[in-house]
Coordinates of C-alpha atoms in Angstrom, one line a residue:
Chain A
M1 CA 61.7 111.4 134.9
K2 CA 65.1 113.1 134.7
T3 CA 66.1 115.6 137.4
E4 CA 67.3 118.8 135.9
N5 CA 69.7 120.9 137.8
Q6 CA 72.8 123.0 137.2
K7 CA 75.3 120.7 139.0
A8 CA 77.3 120.0 135.8
W9 CA 78.7 123.5 135.8
F10 CA 80.7 122.7 139.0
F11 CA 82.5 120.0 137.1
V12 CA 83.6 122.4 134.4
L13 CA 84.7 125.0 136.9
P14 CA 88.3 123.7 137.6
V15 CA 89.1 123.9 133.9
L16 CA 87.5 127.3 133.5
L17 CA 89.6 128.6 136.4
L18 CA 92.8 127.0 135.0
V19 CA 92.3 128.4 131.5
A20 CA 91.3 131.8 133.0
F21 CA 94.4 132.1 135.1
N22 CA 97.0 130.8 132.6
A23 CA 95.6 132.1 129.4
L24 CA 92.6 134.4 129.4
I25 CA 93.7 136.8 132.2
P26 CA 97.3 137.2 131.0
M27 CA 96.0 137.7 127.5
M28 CA 93.6 140.4 128.6
T29 CA 96.5 142.2 130.3
V30 CA 98.2 142.2 126.9
V31 CA 95.1 143.5 125.3
N32 CA 95.0 146.2 127.9
Y33 CA 98.6 147.3 127.2
S34 CA 98.1 147.2 123.4
V35 CA 95.6 150.0 123.4
Q36 CA 97.3 152.3 126.0
E37 CA 100.6 154.1 126.5
T38 CA 102.4 154.1 129.9
F39 CA 105.4 155.7 131.4
G40 CA 105.4 153.8 134.6
D41 CA 103.8 154.7 137.9
N42 CA 100.6 153.0 136.7
V43 CA 99.7 156.0 134.6
F44 CA 98.0 155.1 131.3
F45 CA 97.0 157.1 128.3
W46 CA 94.4 155.8 125.9
Q47 CA 95.9 155.1 122.4
G48 CA 93.1 153.3 120.6
L49 CA 94.5 151.2 117.7
D50 CA 97.6 153.4 117.2
W51 CA 100.0 150.8 118.2
F52 CA 98.5 148.2 115.8
Q53 CA 98.7 150.7 112.9
Q54 CA 102.2 151.5 113.8
I55 CA 103.3 147.8 113.9
L56 CA 101.5 146.8 110.8
R57 CA 103.1 149.7 108.8
S58 CA 106.6 149.3 110.2
D59 CA 109.2 147.9 107.9
R60 CA 111.0 146.3 110.8
F61 CA 107.9 144.2 111.5
H62 CA 107.5 143.2 107.8
A63 CA 111.1 142.2 107.7
A64 CA 110.9 140.1 110.9
L65 CA 107.6 138.5 109.6
G66 CA 109.3 137.7 106.3
R67 CA 112.2 136.0 108.0
Q68 CA 109.8 134.1 110.2
F69 CA 107.9 132.8 107.2
M70 CA 111.1 132.0 105.4
F71 CA 112.4 130.0 108.4
T72 CA 109.2 128.1 108.9
F73 CA 108.9 127.3 105.2
L74 CA 112.5 126.1 105.0
I75 CA 112.3 123.8 108.0
L76 CA 108.9 122.4 106.9
I77 CA 110.1 121.7 103.4
I78 CA 113.1 119.9 104.8
E79 CA 111.8 118.1 107.9
I80 CA 108.6 116.7 106.5
P81 CA 110.0 114.8 103.5
L82 CA 113.2 113.9 105.4
G83 CA 111.1 112.6 108.3
I84 CA 109.0 110.5 106.0
A85 CA 112.0 109.1 104.3
I86 CA 113.7 108.2 107.5
A87 CA 110.5 106.5 108.8
L88 CA 110.2 104.5 105.6
S89 CA 113.8 103.2 105.9
M90 CA 113.5 102.3 109.6
P91 CA 113.1 98.5 110.3
R92 CA 109.5 97.4 111.2
K93 CA 110.4 94.6 113.4
G94 CA 113.4 93.0 115.2
F95 CA 116.3 94.0 117.3
W96 CA 117.0 97.4 115.7
V97 CA 113.5 98.9 116.2
P98 CA 114.0 100.0 119.9
V99 CA 117.6 101.1 119.0
C100 CA 116.3 103.3 116.2
L101 CA 113.4 104.7 118.3
V102 CA 115.7 105.7 121.2
L103 CA 118.3 107.3 118.8
M104 CA 115.4 109.2 117.2
A105 CA 114.0 110.4 120.5
L106 CA 117.4 111.7 121.8
P107 CA 117.5 115.1 120.2
M108 CA 114.0 115.9 121.4
L109 CA 115.0 115.2 125.0
I110 CA 117.6 117.9 125.1
P111 CA 116.5 121.2 126.6
W112 CA 116.1 123.9 124.0
N113 CA 118.6 126.4 125.3
V114 CA 121.2 123.6 125.5
V115 CA 120.5 122.8 121.8
G116 CA 121.2 126.5 121.0
A117 CA 124.4 126.5 123.1
M118 CA 125.6 123.1 121.6
W119 CA 125.2 124.3 118.1
N120 CA 126.8 127.6 118.9
I121 CA 130.0 126.0 120.2
F122 CA 129.8 123.2 117.6
T123 CA 130.0 125.8 114.8
L124 CA 132.5 128.3 116.2
P125 CA 135.3 128.7 113.6
D126 CA 138.2 128.3 116.0
I127 CA 137.1 125.9 118.6
G128 CA 133.9 124.2 117.4
L129 CA 134.2 120.7 115.9
L130 CA 132.3 121.5 112.8
G131 CA 133.5 125.2 112.6
Y132 CA 137.1 124.2 112.8
F133 CA 136.7 121.4 110.4
L134 CA 135.0 123.6 107.8
N135 CA 137.3 126.5 108.1
H136 CA 140.7 124.9 108.8
T137 CA 140.5 121.5 107.2
L138 CA 138.3 122.1 104.2
G139 CA 139.2 125.8 103.9
I140 CA 135.6 126.9 103.6
N141 CA 135.0 130.3 105.1
Y142 CA 132.2 129.6 107.5
D143 CA 131.4 131.9 110.4
M144 CA 127.8 132.4 111.5
T145 CA 128.7 135.3 113.7
Q146 CA 129.8 137.3 110.6
D147 CA 128.0 135.8 107.6
P148 CA 124.2 135.9 107.4
V149 CA 124.1 132.9 105.0
A150 CA 126.2 130.8 107.4
A151 CA 123.9 131.9 110.3
W152 CA 120.8 130.8 108.4
I153 CA 122.3 127.5 107.4
T154 CA 123.2 126.9 111.0
I155 CA 119.9 127.8 112.4
V156 CA 118.0 125.7 109.9
T157 CA 120.3 122.7 110.3
M158 CA 119.9 123.0 114.1
D159 CA 116.1 122.9 113.8
V160 CA 116.2 120.0 111.4
W161 CA 118.5 118.1 113.8
H162 CA 116.3 118.9 116.7
W163 CA 112.9 118.3 115.4
T164 CA 113.0 115.9 112.3
S165 CA 112.6 113.1 114.9
L166 CA 109.1 114.2 115.7
V167 CA 108.1 113.8 112.1
V168 CA 109.9 110.5 111.9
L169 CA 108.2 109.1 115.0
L170 CA 104.7 110.2 114.0
S171 CA 105.2 108.9 110.4
Y172 CA 106.6 105.6 111.8
A173 CA 103.6 105.2 114.1
G174 CA 101.4 105.6 111.0
L175 CA 103.5 103.1 109.0
V176 CA 103.5 100.3 111.5
S177 CA 99.7 100.5 111.8
I178 CA 99.4 99.2 108.2
P179 CA 98.5 95.5 108.2
D180 CA 100.8 93.3 106.0
A181 CA 97.7 92.3 104.0
Y182 CA 97.8 95.7 102.3
Y183 CA 101.4 95.3 101.2
Q184 CA 100.5 91.8 99.9
A185 CA 97.5 93.1 98.1
A186 CA 99.7 95.8 96.5
K187 CA 102.3 93.3 95.5
I188 CA 99.7 91.1 93.9
D189 CA 98.2 94.0 92.0
G190 CA 101.7 94.5 90.6
A191 CA 102.3 97.8 92.3
S192 CA 105.7 99.4 92.2
N193 CA 107.4 100.8 95.4
W194 CA 106.3 104.3 94.4
A195 CA 102.7 103.1 94.0
V196 CA 102.8 101.4 97.4
F197 CA 104.0 104.6 99.0
R198 CA 101.6 106.8 97.1
F199 CA 98.4 104.7 97.5
I200 CA 99.0 102.8 100.7
Q201 CA 101.6 104.3 103.0
L202 CA 100.9 108.0 102.3
P203 CA 97.1 107.8 102.8
K204 CA 97.6 105.8 106.1
M205 CA 100.1 108.4 107.3
K206 CA 97.9 111.3 106.4
T207 CA 96.3 111.9 109.8
V208 CA 99.6 111.8 111.7
L209 CA 101.3 113.9 109.0
T210 CA 98.6 116.5 109.5
I211 CA 99.4 116.6 113.2
A212 CA 103.2 116.6 112.4
I213 CA 102.9 119.6 110.0
L214 CA 100.7 121.5 112.4
L215 CA 103.0 121.0 115.4
R216 CA 106.1 121.8 113.4
F217 CA 104.4 124.9 112.0
M218 CA 103.3 126.3 115.3
D219 CA 106.6 125.4 117.1
S220 CA 108.8 126.8 114.4
F221 CA 106.7 129.9 114.0
N222 CA 106.9 130.6 117.7
I223 CA 110.5 129.6 118.0
Y224 CA 112.6 131.7 120.4
T225 CA 115.1 129.9 122.7
E226 CA 117.3 128.1 120.2
P227 CA 118.0 131.0 117.8
F228 CA 118.3 133.4 120.7
V229 CA 121.0 131.4 122.3
L230 CA 122.6 130.5 118.9
T231 CA 122.8 133.8 117.1
G232 CA 120.9 136.3 119.3
G233 CA 119.2 137.4 116.1
G234 CA 122.5 138.3 114.3
P235 CA 124.6 139.0 112.5
G236 CA 122.9 142.4 112.3
N237 CA 119.2 141.6 112.2
S238 CA 119.6 138.7 109.7
T239 CA 118.2 136.0 112.0
T240 CA 115.9 138.2 114.1
L241 CA 112.7 136.2 113.9
L242 CA 109.4 137.5 115.1
S243 CA 109.7 136.4 118.7
I244 CA 113.2 137.7 119.1
D245 CA 112.2 141.0 117.7
L246 CA 109.2 141.0 120.1
V247 CA 111.4 140.5 123.1
K248 CA 113.8 143.2 121.9
I249 CA 110.9 145.7 121.7
A250 CA 109.3 144.7 125.0
L251 CA 112.3 144.2 127.2
G252 CA 115.1 145.9 125.3
Q253 CA 113.3 149.1 124.5
F254 CA 110.5 148.7 127.1
D255 CA 107.9 149.7 124.6
L256 CA 105.1 147.8 126.2
G257 CA 102.3 149.2 124.1
P258 CA 103.8 148.3 120.7
A259 CA 105.1 145.0 122.0
A260 CA 101.6 144.1 123.2
A261 CA 100.0 145.0 119.9
M262 CA 102.7 143.0 118.1
S263 CA 102.0 140.0 120.3
L264 CA 98.4 140.0 119.4
I265 CA 99.1 140.3 115.7
Y266 CA 101.7 137.5 116.0
F267 CA 99.1 135.4 117.8
A268 CA 96.4 136.1 115.2
I269 CA 98.8 135.2 112.3
T270 CA 99.8 131.9 114.0
L271 CA 96.1 131.0 114.6
L272 CA 95.1 132.0 111.1
V273 CA 97.8 130.0 109.3
S274 CA 97.2 126.9 111.6
W275 CA 93.6 127.1 110.8
L276 CA 94.3 127.4 107.1
F277 CA 96.7 124.4 107.2
Y278 CA 94.2 122.3 109.1
T279 CA 91.3 123.2 106.8
V280 CA 93.2 122.4 103.6
M281 CA 94.7 119.2 104.9
T282 CA 91.4 117.7 106.3
K283 CA 89.3 118.9 103.4
D284 CA 89.1 115.4 101.8
D285 CA 87.8 113.8 104.9
Q286 CA 84.8 116.0 105.1
N287 CA 83.5 115.2 101.6
Chain B
M1 CA 97.7 77.1 82.4
A2 CA 98.6 74.8 85.3
L3 CA 100.1 75.6 88.6
E4 CA 102.6 73.1 89.8
L5 CA 104.5 72.7 93.0
R6 CA 107.6 70.5 92.9
N7 CA 109.0 69.3 96.3
V8 CA 108.5 72.7 97.9
T9 CA 109.3 73.3 101.5
K10 CA 109.2 76.3 103.8
R11 CA 111.3 76.9 106.8
V12 CA 110.6 79.2 109.7
G13 CA 113.8 79.4 111.8
A14 CA 115.0 75.9 112.1
Q15 CA 111.5 74.5 111.8
L16 CA 110.1 72.9 108.7
H17 CA 106.8 74.7 108.3
I18 CA 105.7 73.1 105.0
K19 CA 107.2 69.6 104.5
E20 CA 108.1 68.5 101.0
T21 CA 104.9 69.1 98.9
S22 CA 104.2 68.4 95.3
L23 CA 100.9 69.3 93.6
V24 CA 99.6 69.9 90.1
L25 CA 96.6 72.3 90.2
E26 CA 94.6 72.8 87.0
P27 CA 92.1 75.3 85.7
G28 CA 88.4 74.5 85.0
H29 CA 87.5 73.4 88.5
F30 CA 88.1 74.5 92.1
N31 CA 91.2 73.3 93.8
V32 CA 90.3 73.2 97.5
L33 CA 93.0 73.2 100.2
L34 CA 91.2 71.6 103.2
G35 CA 92.7 71.5 106.6
A36 CA 92.4 72.8 110.2
T37 CA 93.7 76.2 111.3
G38 CA 97.5 76.0 111.3
S39 CA 97.7 73.1 108.9
G40 CA 99.6 75.2 106.4
K41 CA 96.9 76.3 103.9
T42 CA 97.8 80.0 104.0
S43 CA 101.5 79.3 103.9
L44 CA 101.1 77.1 100.8
I45 CA 99.1 79.8 99.1
K46 CA 101.7 82.5 100.0
M47 CA 104.4 80.3 98.6
M48 CA 102.5 79.9 95.3
A49 CA 101.9 83.6 95.2
G50 CA 105.5 84.4 95.9
L51 CA 104.7 86.2 99.1
D52 CA 106.6 83.8 101.3
P53 CA 110.1 82.5 100.5
I54 CA 110.5 78.9 99.5
A55 CA 113.3 77.0 101.2
S56 CA 113.6 74.4 98.5
G57 CA 111.7 73.1 95.5
Q58 CA 110.1 74.8 92.5
V59 CA 106.9 76.6 91.6
L60 CA 105.9 76.3 88.0
M61 CA 103.2 78.2 86.0
D62 CA 102.4 76.8 82.6
G63 CA 105.5 74.7 82.8
Q64 CA 107.6 77.7 83.4
D65 CA 109.7 78.0 86.5
V66 CA 108.5 81.1 88.4
T67 CA 110.2 80.3 91.8
A68 CA 112.4 83.4 91.4
L69 CA 109.8 85.6 89.8
S70 CA 108.5 88.4 92.1
T71 CA 104.8 88.5 93.1
Q72 CA 104.3 91.6 91.1
K73 CA 105.2 89.8 87.9
R74 CA 103.2 86.6 88.4
N75 CA 99.8 88.0 87.4
I76 CA 97.8 86.4 90.2
S77 CA 94.9 87.5 92.5
L78 CA 94.4 86.9 96.2
V79 CA 91.2 87.3 98.2
H80 CA 91.7 87.2 101.9
Q81 CA 89.6 86.1 104.8
F82 CA 89.7 89.8 105.9
F83 CA 88.2 92.2 103.5
I84 CA 91.2 93.8 102.0
N85 CA 90.4 96.9 99.9
Y86 CA 92.2 100.2 99.6
P87 CA 90.3 102.3 102.1
H88 CA 90.7 105.7 100.4
M89 CA 89.6 104.5 97.0
T90 CA 86.1 104.0 95.7
V91 CA 84.9 100.6 94.7
Y92 CA 85.5 101.4 91.1
E93 CA 89.1 102.5 91.8
N94 CA 89.6 99.4 93.9
I95 CA 88.5 97.1 91.1
A96 CA 90.5 99.1 88.6
S97 CA 93.7 99.3 90.6
P98 CA 95.5 96.3 89.2
L99 CA 94.5 97.2 85.7
K100 CA 95.7 100.8 86.1
V101 CA 99.0 99.5 87.4
A102 CA 99.3 97.3 84.4
G103 CA 98.9 100.4 82.2
M104 CA 95.7 99.4 80.5
A105 CA 93.7 101.9 78.4
K106 CA 91.0 103.8 80.3
S107 CA 88.2 102.5 78.1
E108 CA 89.2 98.9 78.5
I109 CA 89.5 99.4 82.3
E110 CA 86.0 100.8 82.3
G111 CA 84.6 97.8 80.4
R112 CA 86.3 95.3 82.6
V113 CA 85.3 97.0 85.8
E114 CA 81.7 97.3 84.8
E115 CA 81.6 93.6 83.7
A116 CA 83.0 92.5 87.1
A117 CA 80.7 94.8 88.9
D118 CA 77.7 93.5 87.1
I119 CA 78.6 89.9 87.9
L120 CA 78.9 90.7 91.6
Q121 CA 76.0 93.1 91.7
L122 CA 78.2 96.1 92.7
R123 CA 76.9 98.6 90.1
P124 CA 75.0 100.8 92.6
M125 CA 78.0 101.0 94.9
L126 CA 80.8 101.8 92.4
H127 CA 81.4 105.2 93.8
R128 CA 81.3 104.4 97.4
R129 CA 84.3 103.8 99.6
P130 CA 84.8 100.4 101.3
H131 CA 83.9 101.6 104.8
E132 CA 80.4 102.5 103.5
L133 CA 79.8 98.9 102.4
S134 CA 78.6 95.9 104.3
G135 CA 81.0 93.0 104.8
G136 CA 79.5 91.0 102.0
Q137 CA 79.8 93.9 99.6
Q138 CA 83.4 94.5 100.6
Q139 CA 84.3 90.9 99.9
R140 CA 82.4 91.1 96.6
T141 CA 84.6 94.1 95.8
A142 CA 87.7 92.1 96.5
L143 CA 86.4 89.2 94.3
A144 CA 85.5 91.7 91.5
R145 CA 89.1 92.9 91.6
A146 CA 90.3 89.3 91.1
I147 CA 87.8 88.8 88.3
A148 CA 88.5 92.0 86.4
K149 CA 92.2 91.3 86.5
E150 CA 91.9 88.1 84.6
S151 CA 94.9 86.7 86.3
R152 CA 96.5 83.3 85.7
A153 CA 95.8 82.1 89.2
V154 CA 93.3 83.1 91.8
F155 CA 93.9 82.3 95.5
L156 CA 90.9 82.5 97.8
D157 CA 92.0 82.2 101.4
E158 CA 88.9 81.4 103.4
P159 CA 87.1 84.2 101.7
L160 CA 83.8 83.4 103.3
A161 CA 85.0 82.9 106.9
N162 CA 84.1 86.4 108.1
L163 CA 80.7 86.6 106.4
D164 CA 77.4 85.8 108.1
Y165 CA 75.7 82.5 107.4
K166 CA 73.3 83.7 104.7
L167 CA 75.8 85.7 102.8
R168 CA 78.3 82.9 102.9
E169 CA 75.8 80.4 101.4
E170 CA 74.8 82.9 98.7
L171 CA 78.4 83.8 97.7
R172 CA 79.5 80.1 97.9
D173 CA 76.8 79.2 95.4
Q174 CA 78.0 81.9 93.0
L175 CA 81.7 81.3 93.3
P176 CA 82.1 78.3 91.0
E177 CA 80.2 80.0 88.1
L178 CA 82.2 83.3 88.7
F179 CA 85.4 81.7 87.8
A180 CA 84.1 79.1 85.3
G181 CA 85.5 79.5 81.8
R182 CA 88.1 82.1 82.8
G183 CA 91.0 79.8 82.4
A184 CA 92.5 80.7 85.8
V185 CA 93.7 78.1 88.3
V186 CA 91.4 78.7 91.3
V187 CA 92.8 77.7 94.7
Y188 CA 90.4 77.8 97.6
A189 CA 91.5 77.3 101.2
T190 CA 88.9 76.3 103.8
S191 CA 88.7 74.6 107.1
E192 CA 85.2 73.4 106.5
P193 CA 84.7 69.9 104.9
E194 CA 81.2 70.9 104.0
E195 CA 82.5 73.8 101.8
A196 CA 84.9 71.5 100.0
L197 CA 82.0 69.1 99.2
L198 CA 79.8 72.0 98.0
L199 CA 82.5 73.5 95.8
G200 CA 83.4 70.1 94.2
G201 CA 86.4 70.1 91.9
K202 CA 89.6 68.6 93.5
T203 CA 90.7 68.7 97.1
A204 CA 94.1 68.6 98.8
L205 CA 93.8 67.6 102.4
M206 CA 96.4 69.3 104.6
Q207 CA 97.7 68.4 108.0
D208 CA 100.7 69.6 109.9
G209 CA 102.3 71.3 106.9
R210 CA 101.9 68.5 104.5
V211 CA 99.3 67.4 101.9
T212 CA 98.1 64.1 103.0
Q213 CA 95.9 63.3 100.0
F214 CA 94.9 65.0 96.7
G215 CA 92.3 64.1 94.2
T216 CA 88.7 64.6 93.1
T217 CA 86.8 66.0 96.1
A218 CA 84.0 63.4 96.1
D219 CA 86.6 60.6 95.6
I220 CA 88.6 61.7 98.6
Y221 CA 85.6 62.0 100.7
R222 CA 84.5 58.4 99.9
N223 CA 88.0 56.9 100.0
P224 CA 90.4 58.4 102.5
D225 CA 93.9 57.1 102.1
N226 CA 94.8 57.3 105.8
V227 CA 93.4 58.1 109.2
A228 CA 94.6 61.7 109.1
A229 CA 92.7 62.3 105.8
A230 CA 89.6 60.7 107.2
R231 CA 89.7 62.9 110.2
V232 CA 90.3 66.1 108.3
F233 CA 87.5 65.5 105.9
S234 CA 84.6 64.9 108.2
D235 CA 82.3 67.3 110.1
P236 CA 81.2 66.3 112.7
P237 CA 84.4 64.5 113.4
I238 CA 84.7 60.9 112.2
N239 CA 84.4 58.2 114.9
T240 CA 87.5 56.1 115.4
A241 CA 88.2 53.1 117.6
P242 CA 90.9 50.4 118.0
I243 CA 89.8 46.9 117.0
V244 CA 91.4 43.5 117.1
K245 CA 90.9 41.2 114.2
Q246 CA 90.9 37.5 114.8
G247 CA 89.8 35.2 111.9
T248 CA 86.7 37.0 110.4
T249 CA 85.8 38.5 113.8
A250 CA 86.4 42.1 114.8
R251 CA 86.4 42.9 118.4
L252 CA 86.0 46.5 119.8
G253 CA 86.6 46.5 123.6
N254 CA 85.3 43.6 125.6
N255 CA 81.6 43.6 124.6
V256 CA 81.4 44.5 121.0
S257 CA 82.2 42.2 118.1
W258 CA 81.0 41.6 114.6
S259 CA 82.0 39.5 111.6
L260 CA 84.0 41.1 108.9
T261 CA 83.1 40.9 105.2
G262 CA 84.7 42.0 102.0
A263 CA 88.4 43.1 101.9
A264 CA 88.5 43.5 105.7
A265 CA 87.9 39.8 106.1
D266 CA 91.1 38.9 104.2
L267 CA 93.4 41.0 106.4
A268 CA 96.1 39.4 108.6
D269 CA 95.0 39.0 112.2
G270 CA 96.1 41.8 114.6
P271 CA 95.2 45.3 115.8
Y272 CA 93.6 47.8 113.4
T273 CA 91.8 51.2 113.7
I274 CA 88.4 51.7 112.2
A275 CA 86.8 55.0 111.3
I276 CA 83.1 55.5 110.6
R277 CA 81.1 58.6 109.8
P278 CA 78.6 59.8 112.3
Y279 CA 75.6 59.1 110.1
H280 CA 76.4 55.4 109.9
V281 CA 75.9 55.3 113.7
L282 CA 72.2 55.5 114.5
P283 CA 70.1 55.3 117.6
V284 CA 68.0 52.5 116.1
A285 CA 68.8 49.2 114.6
T286 CA 68.2 48.9 110.9
P287 CA 69.0 46.2 108.3
L288 CA 72.4 48.0 107.8
T289 CA 73.2 49.3 111.3
T290 CA 73.5 45.9 113.0
V291 CA 76.3 46.3 115.5
Q292 CA 75.1 47.4 118.9
L293 CA 77.2 49.8 120.9
S294 CA 76.4 51.4 124.2
G295 CA 77.6 54.5 125.8
Q296 CA 76.8 57.4 128.1
V297 CA 75.3 60.4 126.3
Q298 CA 77.5 63.5 127.0
V299 CA 76.3 66.2 124.6
T300 CA 73.3 66.4 122.4
E301 CA 72.6 68.9 119.5
L302 CA 69.6 69.5 117.4
S303 CA 70.4 71.2 114.1
G304 CA 67.6 71.7 111.6
S305 CA 66.0 68.3 111.3
E306 CA 69.1 66.3 112.5
S307 CA 69.9 65.0 115.9
S308 CA 73.4 64.4 117.1
A309 CA 74.6 62.8 120.3
H310 CA 78.1 62.5 121.6
F311 CA 78.5 59.3 123.6
D312 CA 81.3 57.9 125.6
M313 CA 82.2 54.2 125.2
G314 CA 85.2 54.4 127.5
L315 CA 87.8 54.7 124.6
D316 CA 91.1 56.3 125.4
S317 CA 91.8 59.9 124.6
D318 CA 93.2 59.2 121.1
H319 CA 89.7 58.2 120.0
G320 CA 87.5 60.0 122.5
S321 CA 83.8 60.0 122.4
W322 CA 81.7 58.9 119.4
V323 CA 79.1 60.9 117.5
S324 CA 75.8 59.6 116.1
L325 CA 74.0 61.7 113.6
S326 CA 70.5 60.8 112.6
A327 CA 67.6 62.3 110.7
G328 CA 64.6 63.6 112.7
V329 CA 64.4 64.9 116.2
H330 CA 65.6 62.2 118.6
P331 CA 65.1 62.7 122.4
Y332 CA 68.3 62.0 124.2
E333 CA 69.0 62.8 127.8
V334 CA 72.4 63.8 128.8
G335 CA 73.9 61.3 131.3
E336 CA 71.7 58.4 130.3
H337 CA 73.1 55.2 128.8
H338 CA 71.9 54.7 125.3
D339 CA 72.3 52.0 122.7
F340 CA 73.6 52.9 119.2
Y341 CA 73.9 50.8 116.1
M342 CA 76.6 51.1 113.5
D343 CA 76.8 49.9 110.0
P344 CA 80.1 47.8 109.9
S345 CA 80.2 47.7 106.1
A346 CA 80.6 51.6 106.1
A347 CA 83.7 51.5 108.4
Y348 CA 87.2 52.2 107.0
V349 CA 89.9 50.0 108.3
F350 CA 93.4 51.4 108.9
A351 CA 96.7 49.6 109.7
P352 CA 98.6 50.7 112.9
D353 CA 100.8 53.0 110.7
G354 CA 97.6 54.9 109.7
S355 CA 97.4 53.7 106.1
R356 CA 94.1 52.5 104.7
V357 CA 93.8 48.7 104.3
A358 CA 90.0 48.2 103.8

């Protein structure tokens, strides 16, 4: 006879408390702000869904959202294939394996604001190594503080430099888990390198690639520190991504209501797109 | 179509992994590579398949040198001990994969796959994935792929080792007829002497990276060339002991002696090694088993309707204990001293260098 009691709830309690204090309660505060107007002194006026409507209809939000999607799209389309390609060309055994792994891990170990500062200095036209080389040695007019295209190239290159390693390491982990026997079987079947990639390596990497794509999507969609340090959203508003715009509204203009509404919309979009990605990529496994 | 190895060797680092080996393997029967784990069977197969580099020598197919030809172009099949199928493909796609790669027409692929599936009773499973199959079905899928491909050479590397007893017997019975009349050279690696005998054909005995003897399976079993070959091709292990020949008398230790007949009687006097199969050593004297031996029973086994006893006659570690294998259930007690009787006419005699002399 089993004893039935409610003891199990006590074991869940620590997690509940942790999640409540670091996620749910702060989020409820945001929800609270998003439906009210305040001028300080703890005086609030009920606004209903006004802020949400205002944000959703604002051109500024549409533009920032567009830039955000553009940025995420660009880095995904570069980092995923590049990461796979690098993982494929890395040695599977021998002396160079640890060397490659450490080199790959290095960019990820650097603090985010340092990455931004590094690339800022690196690309400055007069003193930066790359900036000077491009402008003065090659004669290409390259100044990310003036030219939106240069700013975009820099910001995307920086993210590729910083995060392709993550895709490489995850893909590599998937690759080394393939037993030699599969490669032999493919050779014996007469398969070309492309067929080996398409029918052996890619299916084996699928799970880790799903994780890589999701992580890179979420991270890049929420990116703040590096572009803030690098371009500060400029020149003009050309690299003002969603998070940068959000901070401008919340802290620059102190519009807490609209900023809170925008946070919730931002969160909802991230969640929705992540869910879409996940559903599409794992569809095969469920059949 | 014949597959020929000419003086091939394989090197791993500074070590010679496969010592100079020459073999001519022909279609129409099974070519068994028999040897213990680590004797070089898989290495030799990989060399023939082009998967492992050859340090020196040549591999020929149909008289044509294929040493430098890549595996992809050799038109061969390999079935592993582990069930290797592409996990994300259905059974149908798995069997069809080499044909698809070869660019065959869809209708022809369908015909070939269905034929192979029928032979291996895989029809109902054609649209399942490998992980939804039992071990036996997975291995039959791998075999079906080899059959559908109609390759020039089929390598079966201990294909039954990971199957349970019943499946193994079932599939082993089917194997020879599966490949009969297909014109492919079939190479079958195994560590079990019994399997080699059941499959028939020809056998190459392997030990320490070399082929010690090659010929018709039954022939090799009856006439081992050397001690190593006799040891490899016996299960339970063959009994060996040092003897000294003087005139027509053979002496084993201090207490056992018998008179030699036939070719053994004509040998020069001196030390020799004899080897005798366990079923020529019985717990009772018969008109054939005339030489009495005595030893302490160490291990006894009953398997089916056969009794075996390992007994220690005080031989050194090169020869170890002897095994007696007899029909019927024989009551031994571990630790007791028991008399056994061997048939001296069934003993092989080897010179000190290991070569067979009688």
